[in-house]
XYZ file of C-alpha atoms in Angstrom:
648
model
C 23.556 26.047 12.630
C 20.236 26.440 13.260
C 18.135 23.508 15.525
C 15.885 21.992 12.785
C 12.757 23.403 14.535
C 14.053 26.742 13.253
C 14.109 26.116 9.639
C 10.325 26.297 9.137
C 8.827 28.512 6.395
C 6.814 31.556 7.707
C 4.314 33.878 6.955
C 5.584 36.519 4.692
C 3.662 36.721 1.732
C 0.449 38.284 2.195
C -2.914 36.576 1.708
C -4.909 39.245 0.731
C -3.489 39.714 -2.741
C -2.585 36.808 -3.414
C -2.960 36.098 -7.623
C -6.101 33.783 -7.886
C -6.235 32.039 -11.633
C -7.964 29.307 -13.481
C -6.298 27.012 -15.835
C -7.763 24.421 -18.399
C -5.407 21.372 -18.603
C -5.174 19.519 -21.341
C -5.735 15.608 -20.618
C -5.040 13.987 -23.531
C -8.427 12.339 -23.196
C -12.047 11.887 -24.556
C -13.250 10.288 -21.907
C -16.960 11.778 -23.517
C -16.340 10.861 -26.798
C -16.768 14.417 -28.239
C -13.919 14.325 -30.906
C -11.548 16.877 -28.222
C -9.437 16.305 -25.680
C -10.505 17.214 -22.729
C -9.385 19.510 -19.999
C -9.580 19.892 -16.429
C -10.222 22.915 -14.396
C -7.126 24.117 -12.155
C -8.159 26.537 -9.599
C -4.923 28.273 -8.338
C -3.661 30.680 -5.761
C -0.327 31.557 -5.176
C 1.718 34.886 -3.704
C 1.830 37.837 -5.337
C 5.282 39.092 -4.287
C 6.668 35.662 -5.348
C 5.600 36.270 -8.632
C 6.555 39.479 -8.759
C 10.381 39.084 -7.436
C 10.862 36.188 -9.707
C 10.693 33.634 -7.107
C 9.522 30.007 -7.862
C 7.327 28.503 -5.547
C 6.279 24.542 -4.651
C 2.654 23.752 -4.848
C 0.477 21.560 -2.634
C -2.938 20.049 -4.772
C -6.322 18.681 -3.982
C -8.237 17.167 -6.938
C -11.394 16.350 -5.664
C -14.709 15.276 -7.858
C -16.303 17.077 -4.916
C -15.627 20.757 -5.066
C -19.117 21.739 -6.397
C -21.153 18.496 -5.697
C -20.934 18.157 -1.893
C -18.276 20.111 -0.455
C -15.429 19.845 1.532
C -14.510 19.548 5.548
C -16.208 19.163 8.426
C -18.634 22.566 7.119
C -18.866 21.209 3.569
C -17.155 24.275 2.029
C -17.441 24.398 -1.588
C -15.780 26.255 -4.598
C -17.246 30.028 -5.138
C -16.105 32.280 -7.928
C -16.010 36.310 -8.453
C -18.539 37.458 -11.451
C -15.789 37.213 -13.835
C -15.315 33.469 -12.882
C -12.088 34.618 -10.824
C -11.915 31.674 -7.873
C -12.715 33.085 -4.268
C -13.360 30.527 -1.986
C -10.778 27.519 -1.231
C -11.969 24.829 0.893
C -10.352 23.941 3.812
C -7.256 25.674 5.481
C -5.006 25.004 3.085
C -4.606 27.873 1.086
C -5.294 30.272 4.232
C -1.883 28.857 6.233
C 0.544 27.738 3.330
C 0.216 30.957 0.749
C 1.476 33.404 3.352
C 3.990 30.789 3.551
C 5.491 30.754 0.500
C 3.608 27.676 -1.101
C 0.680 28.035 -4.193
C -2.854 25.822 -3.402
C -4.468 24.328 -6.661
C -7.615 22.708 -6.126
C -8.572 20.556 -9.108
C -11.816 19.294 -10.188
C -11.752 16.043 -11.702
C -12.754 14.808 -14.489
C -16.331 15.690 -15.278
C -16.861 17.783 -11.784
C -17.841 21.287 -11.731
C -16.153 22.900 -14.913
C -13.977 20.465 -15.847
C -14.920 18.433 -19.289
C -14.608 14.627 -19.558
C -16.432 12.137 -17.456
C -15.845 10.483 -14.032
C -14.666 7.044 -14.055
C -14.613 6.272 -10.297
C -11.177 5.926 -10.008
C -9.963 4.565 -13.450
C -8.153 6.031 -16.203
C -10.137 9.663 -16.415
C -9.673 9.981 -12.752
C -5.900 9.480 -12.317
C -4.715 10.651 -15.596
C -6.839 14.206 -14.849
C -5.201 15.122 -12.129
C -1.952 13.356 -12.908
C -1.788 16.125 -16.450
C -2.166 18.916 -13.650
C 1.486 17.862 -12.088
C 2.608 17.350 -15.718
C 1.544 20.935 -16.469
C 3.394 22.069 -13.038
C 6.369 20.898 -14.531
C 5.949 21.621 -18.433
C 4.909 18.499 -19.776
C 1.412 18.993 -20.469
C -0.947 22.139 -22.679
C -3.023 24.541 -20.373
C -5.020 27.255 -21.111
C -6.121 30.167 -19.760
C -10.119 29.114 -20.911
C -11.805 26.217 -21.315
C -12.597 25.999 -24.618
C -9.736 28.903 -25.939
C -6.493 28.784 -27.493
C -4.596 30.965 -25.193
C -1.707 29.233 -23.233
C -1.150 29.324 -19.620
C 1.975 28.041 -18.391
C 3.281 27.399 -14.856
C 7.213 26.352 -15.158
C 7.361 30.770 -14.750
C 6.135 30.673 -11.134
C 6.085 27.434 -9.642
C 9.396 24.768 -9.365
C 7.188 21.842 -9.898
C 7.630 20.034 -6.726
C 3.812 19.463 -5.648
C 2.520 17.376 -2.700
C -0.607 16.005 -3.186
C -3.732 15.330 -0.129
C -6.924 14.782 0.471
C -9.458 13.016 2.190
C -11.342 9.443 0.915
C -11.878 10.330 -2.790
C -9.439 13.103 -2.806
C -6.752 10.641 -1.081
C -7.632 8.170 -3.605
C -6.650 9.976 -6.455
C -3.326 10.998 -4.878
C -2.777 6.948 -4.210
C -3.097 6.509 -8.003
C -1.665 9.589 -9.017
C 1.792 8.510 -6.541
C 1.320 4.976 -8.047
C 2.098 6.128 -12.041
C 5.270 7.297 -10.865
C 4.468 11.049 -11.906
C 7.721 13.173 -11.852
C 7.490 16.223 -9.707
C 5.252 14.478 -6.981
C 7.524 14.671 -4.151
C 4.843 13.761 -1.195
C 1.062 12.277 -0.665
C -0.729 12.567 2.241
C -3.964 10.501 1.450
C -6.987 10.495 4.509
C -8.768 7.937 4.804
C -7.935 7.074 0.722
C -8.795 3.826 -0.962
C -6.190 1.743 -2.419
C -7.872 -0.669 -4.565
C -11.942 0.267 -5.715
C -12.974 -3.564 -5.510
C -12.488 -3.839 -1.982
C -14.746 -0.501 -1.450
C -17.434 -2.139 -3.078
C -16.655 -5.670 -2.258
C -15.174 -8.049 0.593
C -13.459 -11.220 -0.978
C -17.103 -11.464 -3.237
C -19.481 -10.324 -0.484
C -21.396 -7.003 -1.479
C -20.817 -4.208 0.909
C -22.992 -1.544 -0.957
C -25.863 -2.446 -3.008
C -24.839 -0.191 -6.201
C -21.969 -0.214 -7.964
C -19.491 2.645 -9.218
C -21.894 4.259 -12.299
C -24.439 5.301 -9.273
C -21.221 7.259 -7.415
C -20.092 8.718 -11.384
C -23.653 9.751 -11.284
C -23.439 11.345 -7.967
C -21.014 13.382 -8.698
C -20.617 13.955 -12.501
C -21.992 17.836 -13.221
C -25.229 18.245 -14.579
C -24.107 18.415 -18.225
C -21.881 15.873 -17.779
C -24.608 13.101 -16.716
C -26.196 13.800 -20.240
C -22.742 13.470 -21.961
C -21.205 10.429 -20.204
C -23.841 7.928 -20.218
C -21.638 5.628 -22.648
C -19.189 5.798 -19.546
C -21.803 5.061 -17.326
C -22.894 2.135 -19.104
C -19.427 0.911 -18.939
C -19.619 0.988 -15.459
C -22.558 -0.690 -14.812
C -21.309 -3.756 -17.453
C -17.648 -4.183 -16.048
C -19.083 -4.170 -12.224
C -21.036 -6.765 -11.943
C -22.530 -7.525 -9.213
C -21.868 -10.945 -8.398
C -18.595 -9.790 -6.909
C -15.982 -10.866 -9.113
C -13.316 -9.363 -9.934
C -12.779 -7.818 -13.140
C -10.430 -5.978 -15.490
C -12.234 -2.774 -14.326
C -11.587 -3.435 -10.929
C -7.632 -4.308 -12.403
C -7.228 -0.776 -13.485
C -8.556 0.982 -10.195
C -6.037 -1.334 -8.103
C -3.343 0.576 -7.148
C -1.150 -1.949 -5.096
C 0.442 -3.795 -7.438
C 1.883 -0.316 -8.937
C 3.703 0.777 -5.080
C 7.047 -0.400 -6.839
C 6.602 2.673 -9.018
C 5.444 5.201 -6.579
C 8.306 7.780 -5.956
C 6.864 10.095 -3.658
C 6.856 9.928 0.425
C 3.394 9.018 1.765
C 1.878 10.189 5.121
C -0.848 8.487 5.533
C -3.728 9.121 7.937
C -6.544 6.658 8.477
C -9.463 6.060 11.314
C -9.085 2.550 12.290
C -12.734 2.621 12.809
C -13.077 3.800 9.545
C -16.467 1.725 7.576
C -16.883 4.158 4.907
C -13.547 3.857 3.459
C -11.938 0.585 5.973
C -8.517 0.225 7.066
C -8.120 -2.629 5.679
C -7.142 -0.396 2.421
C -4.833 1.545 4.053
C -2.894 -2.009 5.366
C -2.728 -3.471 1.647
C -0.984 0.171 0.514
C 1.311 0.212 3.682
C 2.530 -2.937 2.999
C 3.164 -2.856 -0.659
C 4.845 0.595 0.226
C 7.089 -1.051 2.857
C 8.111 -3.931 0.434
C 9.193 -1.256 -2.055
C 11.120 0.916 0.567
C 8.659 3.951 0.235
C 9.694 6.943 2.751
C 6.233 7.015 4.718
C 4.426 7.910 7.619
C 1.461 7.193 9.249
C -1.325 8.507 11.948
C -3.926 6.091 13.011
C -7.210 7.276 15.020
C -9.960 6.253 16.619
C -12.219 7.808 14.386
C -14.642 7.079 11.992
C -13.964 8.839 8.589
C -12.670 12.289 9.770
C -9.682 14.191 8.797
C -7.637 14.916 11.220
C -8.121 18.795 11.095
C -10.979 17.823 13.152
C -9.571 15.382 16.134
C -6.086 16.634 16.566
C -5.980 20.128 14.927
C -2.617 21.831 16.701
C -0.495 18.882 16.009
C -1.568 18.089 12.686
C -1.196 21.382 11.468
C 2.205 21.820 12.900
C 3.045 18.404 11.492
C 1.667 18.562 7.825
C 3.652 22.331 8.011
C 6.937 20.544 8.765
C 6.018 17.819 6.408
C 5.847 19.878 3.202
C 8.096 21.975 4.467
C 10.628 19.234 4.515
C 9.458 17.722 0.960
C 8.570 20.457 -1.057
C 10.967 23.076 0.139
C 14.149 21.073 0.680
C 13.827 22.072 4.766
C 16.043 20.236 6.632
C 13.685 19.868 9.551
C 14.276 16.788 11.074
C 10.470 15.329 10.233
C 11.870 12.423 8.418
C 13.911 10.959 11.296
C 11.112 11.139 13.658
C 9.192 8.132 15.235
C 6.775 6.662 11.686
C 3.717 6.192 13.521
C 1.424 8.022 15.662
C -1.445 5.910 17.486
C -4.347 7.053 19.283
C -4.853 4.946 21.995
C -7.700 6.458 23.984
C -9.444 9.707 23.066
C -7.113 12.120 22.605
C -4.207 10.053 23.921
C -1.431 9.196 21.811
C 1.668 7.187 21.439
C 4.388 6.823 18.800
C 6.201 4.118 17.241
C 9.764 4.412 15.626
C 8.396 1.935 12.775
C 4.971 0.429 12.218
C 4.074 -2.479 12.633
C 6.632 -2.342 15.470
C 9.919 -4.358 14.972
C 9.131 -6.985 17.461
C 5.746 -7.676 15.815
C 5.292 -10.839 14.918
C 2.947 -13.181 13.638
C 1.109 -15.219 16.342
C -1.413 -18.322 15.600
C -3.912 -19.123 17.887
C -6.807 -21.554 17.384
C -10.798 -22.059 18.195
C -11.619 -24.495 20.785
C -14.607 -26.199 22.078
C -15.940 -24.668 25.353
C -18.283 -25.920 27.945
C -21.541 -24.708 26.163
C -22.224 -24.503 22.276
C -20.778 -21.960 20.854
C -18.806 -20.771 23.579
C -15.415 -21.609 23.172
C -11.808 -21.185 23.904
C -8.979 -19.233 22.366
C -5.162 -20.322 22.485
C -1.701 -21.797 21.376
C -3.352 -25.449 21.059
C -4.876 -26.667 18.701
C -8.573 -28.317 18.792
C -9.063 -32.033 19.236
C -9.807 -33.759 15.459
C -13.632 -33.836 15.425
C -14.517 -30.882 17.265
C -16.689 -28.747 15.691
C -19.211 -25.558 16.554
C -22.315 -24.611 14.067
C -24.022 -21.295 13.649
C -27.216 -20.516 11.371
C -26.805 -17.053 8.838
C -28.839 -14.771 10.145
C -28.414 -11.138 8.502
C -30.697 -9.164 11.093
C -27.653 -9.713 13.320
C -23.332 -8.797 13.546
C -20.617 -8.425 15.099
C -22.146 -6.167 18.155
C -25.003 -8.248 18.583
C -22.311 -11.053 18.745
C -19.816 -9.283 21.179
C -22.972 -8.510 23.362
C -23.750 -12.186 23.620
C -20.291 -13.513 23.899
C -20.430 -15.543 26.672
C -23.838 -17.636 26.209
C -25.379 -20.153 23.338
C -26.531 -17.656 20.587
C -27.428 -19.543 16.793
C -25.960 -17.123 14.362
C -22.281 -17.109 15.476
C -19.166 -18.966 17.132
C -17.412 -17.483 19.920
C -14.048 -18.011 21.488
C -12.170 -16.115 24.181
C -8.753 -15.665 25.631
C -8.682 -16.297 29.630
C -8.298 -13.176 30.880
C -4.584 -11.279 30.281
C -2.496 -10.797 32.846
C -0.538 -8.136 31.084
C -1.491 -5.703 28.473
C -1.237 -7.590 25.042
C -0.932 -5.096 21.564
C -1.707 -6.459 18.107
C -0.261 -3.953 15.069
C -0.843 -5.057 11.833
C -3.232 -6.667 9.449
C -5.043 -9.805 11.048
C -5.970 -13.183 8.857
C -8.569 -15.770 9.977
C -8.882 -19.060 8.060
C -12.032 -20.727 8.564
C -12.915 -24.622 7.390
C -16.412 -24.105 7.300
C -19.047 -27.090 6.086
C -22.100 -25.284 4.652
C -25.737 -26.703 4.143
C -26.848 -24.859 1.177
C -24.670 -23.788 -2.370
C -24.110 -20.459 -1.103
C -22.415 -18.302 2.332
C -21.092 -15.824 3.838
C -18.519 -15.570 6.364
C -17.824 -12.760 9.104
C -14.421 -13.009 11.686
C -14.272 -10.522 13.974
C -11.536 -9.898 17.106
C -13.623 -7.879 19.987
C -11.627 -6.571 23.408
C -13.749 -7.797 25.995
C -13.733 -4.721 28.775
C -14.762 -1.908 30.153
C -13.482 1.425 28.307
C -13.872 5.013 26.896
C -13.652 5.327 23.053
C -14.809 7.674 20.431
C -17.909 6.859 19.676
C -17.059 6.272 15.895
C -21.214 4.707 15.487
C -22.170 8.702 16.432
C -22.751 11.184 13.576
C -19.846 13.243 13.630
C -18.200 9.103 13.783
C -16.098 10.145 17.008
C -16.144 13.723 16.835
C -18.575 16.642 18.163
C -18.253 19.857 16.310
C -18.396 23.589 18.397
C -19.528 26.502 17.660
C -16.876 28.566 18.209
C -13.726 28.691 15.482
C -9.968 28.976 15.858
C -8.428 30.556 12.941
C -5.606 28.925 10.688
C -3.588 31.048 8.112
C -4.769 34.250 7.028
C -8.261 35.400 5.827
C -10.100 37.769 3.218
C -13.690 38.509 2.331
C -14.930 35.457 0.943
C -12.331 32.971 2.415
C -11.854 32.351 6.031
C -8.909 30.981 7.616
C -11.484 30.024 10.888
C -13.360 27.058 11.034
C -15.841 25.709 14.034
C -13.672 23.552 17.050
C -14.335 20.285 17.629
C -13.806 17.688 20.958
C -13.889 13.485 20.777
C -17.757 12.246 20.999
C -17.010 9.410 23.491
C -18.548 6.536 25.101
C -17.964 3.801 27.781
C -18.327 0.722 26.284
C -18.016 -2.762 27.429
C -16.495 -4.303 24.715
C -14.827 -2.609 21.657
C -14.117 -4.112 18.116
C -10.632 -4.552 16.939
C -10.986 -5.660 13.426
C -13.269 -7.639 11.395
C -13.392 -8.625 7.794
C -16.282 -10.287 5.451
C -16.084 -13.121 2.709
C -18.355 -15.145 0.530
C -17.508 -18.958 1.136
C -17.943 -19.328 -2.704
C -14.651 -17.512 -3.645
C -12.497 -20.238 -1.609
C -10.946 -22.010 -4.596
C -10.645 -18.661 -6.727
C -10.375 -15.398 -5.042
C -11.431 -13.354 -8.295
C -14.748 -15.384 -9.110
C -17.215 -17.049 -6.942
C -18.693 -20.388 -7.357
C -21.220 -22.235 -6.172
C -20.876 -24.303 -3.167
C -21.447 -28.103 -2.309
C -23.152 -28.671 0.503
C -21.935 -31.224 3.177
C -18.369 -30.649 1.312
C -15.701 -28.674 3.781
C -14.368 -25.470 2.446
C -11.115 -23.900 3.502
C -11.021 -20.391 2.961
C -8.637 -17.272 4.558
C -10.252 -13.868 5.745
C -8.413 -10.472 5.484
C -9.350 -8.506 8.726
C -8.809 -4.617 8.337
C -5.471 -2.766 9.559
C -5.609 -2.168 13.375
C -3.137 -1.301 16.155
C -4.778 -2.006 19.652
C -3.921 -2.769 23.042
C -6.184 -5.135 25.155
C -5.493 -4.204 29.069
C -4.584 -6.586 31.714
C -8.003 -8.146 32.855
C -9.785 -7.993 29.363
C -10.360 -10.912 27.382
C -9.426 -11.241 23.500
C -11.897 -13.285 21.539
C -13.010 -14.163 17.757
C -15.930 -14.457 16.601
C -16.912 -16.065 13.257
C -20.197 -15.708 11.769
C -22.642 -15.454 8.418
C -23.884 -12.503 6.849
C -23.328 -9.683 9.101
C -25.510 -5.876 9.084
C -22.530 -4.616 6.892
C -23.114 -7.198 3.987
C -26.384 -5.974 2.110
C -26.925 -9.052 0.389
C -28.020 -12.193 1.911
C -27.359 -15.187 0.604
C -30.451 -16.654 -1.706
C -31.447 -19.327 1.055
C -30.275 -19.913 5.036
C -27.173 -21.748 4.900
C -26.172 -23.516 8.347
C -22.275 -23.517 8.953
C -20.344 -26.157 10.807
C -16.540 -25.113 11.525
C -14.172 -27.487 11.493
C -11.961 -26.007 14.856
C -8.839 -28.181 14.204
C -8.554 -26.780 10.468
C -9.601 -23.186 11.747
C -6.929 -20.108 12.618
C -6.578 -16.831 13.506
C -3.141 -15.177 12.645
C -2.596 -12.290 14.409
C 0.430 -9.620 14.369
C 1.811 -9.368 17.722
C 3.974 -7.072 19.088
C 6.201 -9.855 20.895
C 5.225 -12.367 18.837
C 3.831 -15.980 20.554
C 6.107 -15.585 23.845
C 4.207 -11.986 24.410
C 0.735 -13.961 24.453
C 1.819 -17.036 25.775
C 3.269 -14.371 29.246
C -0.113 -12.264 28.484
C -2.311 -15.627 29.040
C -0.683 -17.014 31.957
C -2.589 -17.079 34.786
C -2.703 -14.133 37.446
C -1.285 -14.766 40.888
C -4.317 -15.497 42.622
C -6.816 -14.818 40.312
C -9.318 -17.437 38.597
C -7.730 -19.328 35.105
C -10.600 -18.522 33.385
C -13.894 -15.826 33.298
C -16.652 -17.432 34.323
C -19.302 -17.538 31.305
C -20.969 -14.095 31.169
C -19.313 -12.507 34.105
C -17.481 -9.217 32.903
C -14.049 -8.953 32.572
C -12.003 -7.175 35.373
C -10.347 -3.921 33.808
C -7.404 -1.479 35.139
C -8.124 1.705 36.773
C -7.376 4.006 33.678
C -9.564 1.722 31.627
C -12.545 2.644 34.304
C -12.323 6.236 34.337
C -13.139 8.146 31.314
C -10.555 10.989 30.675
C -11.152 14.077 30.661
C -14.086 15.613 28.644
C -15.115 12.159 28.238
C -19.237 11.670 27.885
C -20.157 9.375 30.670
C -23.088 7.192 29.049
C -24.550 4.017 30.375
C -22.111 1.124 30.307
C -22.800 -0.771 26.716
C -21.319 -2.252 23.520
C -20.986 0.489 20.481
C -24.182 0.107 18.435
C -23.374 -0.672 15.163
C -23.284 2.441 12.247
C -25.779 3.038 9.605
C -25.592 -0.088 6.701
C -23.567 1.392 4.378
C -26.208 1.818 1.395
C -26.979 4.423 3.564
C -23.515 6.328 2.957
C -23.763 7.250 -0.623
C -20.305 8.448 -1.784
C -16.941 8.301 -0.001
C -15.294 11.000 2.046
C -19.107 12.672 1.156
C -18.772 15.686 3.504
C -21.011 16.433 6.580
């Protein structure tokens, strides 16, 4: 038979006439309160000759709240329409590469976005149910119509076989997490970018406030203009069951799509920037896992980036990839993709490895504890555990975080706690989700808490802190799929934005103190009184070289966390009662061989010396920005970001 490679769908339908619809879908909701259900605009194209020779095609879906709002991609395409209302421009290449190839596109706008009725909900109910009633209507469950307010019937079970694949990047991604997590028939694949899995920890970190508004502002952003004037009940209901103390609440409950991965029935390729502080990787670990658990087919691509789809930092190979992907899940292809290595890493710009699982088999979980140094503040890292008694004390100071930290690693600083690794003797790769759990002795009734694991060395990154968040876009386009007046199948190039750095962050992750005896409501603290409370760091897969240093830093409110606490709390960690538990790939015995000392080198760094890096760590590859030697400056606070996945 034909090599797998072979069986791969091809361009044969032409582009050009291609039948381009709208379809009203039926909800089943009143999410305005109007007295009608409401329905949700379908924009479809699809091959003509298809159609015409009887033959039933799969469909691949985007419902985005962002079609008419903002845009989409890396040129903010949006939605445009012939007089008559007839859809002409697609975003984004999807519809240019996968008509011709025997697939229909159907970009949907949510809820309350663009010409759909009904309100946004910011991933609740309206949201998921919206775009869940479109794959319902792909496979004759659900009413559409051929207007939005008519009584004409449009049907799709004529055309289409019902097996859809939903993607999409942040928002979009987000709505195919909770669309995958009701357990929709006919979903056969997601690929969600840089999606959120549970709402509350967009807006929140274990009750510290990353954003200072809650989800009616983003409803508001986004909601069409009519729809501002008719959802305000909605709005209201978002502003009342978000408070912003940071508790958790039965809104947050319903936009919390975790604890529903045991329903999910479609594969998931996932694809996530593990620099990512729009939408942090910490959401894609919490969905990863709960997928595992529940034996989910899945893959997954992890970058360097920022928030950027990879269309824009590995175009060839993701479109090649994504092709054999849907190829394999929505037409039954038997192309091998499945049985190929789960994970893709980016290791340096443009540099990539693969794993056959992820977290890697050997991975496992590896303690290691603070210890008191030679100056305050300055501490140790290992296997051993701290003397009883020994403590270190840091003073909140918000101005401040984690690169102001790294920068100072090495010398007495008052608003954080360092400790450091010697340095390794062999490389040493964590893959996973990190936990630190602090013991922390506050002076005043309120705190926060920052942990953060920095690779002390020399190196070449994407600049993720840059604009384009680790990308610089060209002028010139390459062209994907096929093209007509009003839709273009070229969009502009794009190379990594990098920068030599002396020290790169790994993971980090934020809590208020007061949520240590409850994680879902926070409480006021007693000072003098110990406190014992565990940190989720975000997902991360990251090698430190030979002759770096590994080190953790805990501190108070960092630049990320736009609410101080009320007064200046002072924090004294108890080391003996404080971890870090980190997922190694080769376990304790792979640190303890990493940490032994180097034939002839020193045991230890000398404070404030730099580390001593390989050669390849040194020299920037190629097309690499040489800029002076310095830790990444941190990004923009994110109040500045208004919406998710917003596109530049």
């Amino acid at each position: 038979g034909p090599a797998p490679e072979a069986r791969a769908s091809a361009p044969v339908y032409t582009y050009g006439n291609a039948i381009r619809e709208s379809v009203w879908v039926d909800t089943g909701l009143d999410g305005d309160g109007d007295g009608a259900t409401d329905r949700v605009a379908a924009d479809i194209i699809r091959p003509r000759e298809a159609a015409e020779r009887g033959h039933r095609v799969p469909v691949i879906m985007d419902a985005s709240p962002y079609y008419s709002c903002c845009g989409r991609g890396n040129e903010s395409q949006k939605k445009t329409y012939g007089p008559d209302g007839t859809p002409e421009q697609f975003p984004l290449f999807y519809d240019n590469y996968f008509v011709p190839r025997g697939y229909a596109f159907v970009a949907v706008d949510l809820a309350g976005t663009n010409r759909s009725d009904g309100c946004v909900d910011v991933g609740g109910r309206s949201d998921i149910l919206s775009a869940k009633a479109v794959v319902d209507w792909l496979n004759g469950r659900a009413r559409g119509y051929t207007t939005r307010t008519g009584a004409q019937r449009a049907r799709a079970t004529g055309w289409t076989t019902g097996a859809t694949g939903m993607i999409g990047k942040s928002w979009d991604g987000t709505v195919a997490n909770g669309v995958a997590a009701t357990g929709v028939r006919g979903l056969k694949t997601i690929v969600p970018i840089g999606a959120i899995s549970t709402w509350y920890d967009y807006y929140f970190s274990q009750g510290a406030p990353l954003y200072g508004s809650g989800p009616d502002r983003l409803s508001h952003y986004v909601n069409s203009p009519d729809a501002r004037t008719r959802c305000q009940a909605v709005q209201q209901r978002l502003v009342d069951g978000a408070p912003r103390s940071g508790d958790r609440t039965p809104l947050w409950a319903e936009r919390d799509y975790v604890p529903d991965a045991s329903r999910v029935r479609a594969s998931v390729f996932a694809v996530h920037g593990m620099q990512d502080l729009n939408v942090r990787s910490g959401h894609l670990g919490a969905w990863w896992q709960a997928l595992a658990a529940h034996g989910v087919e899945r893959k997954i691509w992890l970058s360097q980036t920022g928030h950027v789809d990879p269309f824009d930092f590995r175009r060839a190979a993701w479109v090649r990839t994504l092709h054999r992907w849907f190829d394999h899940y929505l037409l039954g292809h038997d192309n091998g993709v499945e049985r190929e290595p789960m994970a893709d890493i980016e290791r340096a710009p443009d540099r990539w490895t693969t794993d056959r699982t992820w977290p890697p088999s050997r991975t496992a979980t590896t303690t290691l504890r603070p210890g008191p140094g030679s100056a305050p503040g300055v501490g140790t890292l290992g296997l051993l555990p701290a003397p009883p008694g020994a403590t270190e004390t840091f003073t909140d100071d918000p101005l401040l975080g984690e690169t102001d930290w790294a920068a100072h690693i090495d010398r007495t600083t008052a608003a954080k706690a360092g400790f450091t690794t010697r340095p390794l003797s062999r490389d040493l790769r964590l893959a996973g989700s990190p936990k630190v759990t602090v013991t922390a002795t506050p002076s005043t009734t309120s705190a926060h808490l920052t942990a953060v694991l920095v690779d002390l060395g020399p190196a070449v990154i994407r600049d993720h802190t840059d604009a384009g968040e680790g990308i610089t876009t060209l002028p010139h386009r390459t062209c994907w799929g096929a093209s007509r007046a009003g839709d273009s199948a070229c969009f502009k190039e794009t190379e990594a934005d990098t920068a030599r750095v002396d020290f790169t962050i790994v993971s980090r992750g934020w809590a208020d103190l007061g949520t240590w005896a409850d994680p879902d409501r926070g409480r006021p603290l007693t000072p003098g009184r110990p406190h014992t409370l565990t940190i989720d760091l975000h997902a991360t897969d990251h090698v430190v070289p030979a002759g770096h240093r590994l080190a953790l830093i805990i501190g108070g409110t960092d630049r990320y966390l736009v609410t101080p606490p009320p007064s200046t709390p002072t924090l004294t960690l108890d080391l003996a009662r404080t971890t870090a538990r980190l997922p190694v790939v080769g376990g304790t015995l792979a640190y303890a061989l990493a940490t032994l000392p180097r034939p002839g080198g020193p045991a230890t760094a000398p404070p404030g010396t730099a580390s001593t890096a390989p050669p390849e760590a040194q020299s920037p590859p190629p097309g690499a920005t040489a800029v002076p030697l310095r830790g990444v400056a941190a990004p923009r606070p994110p109040q500045a970001v208004p919406t998710p996945g917003a596109a530049r």
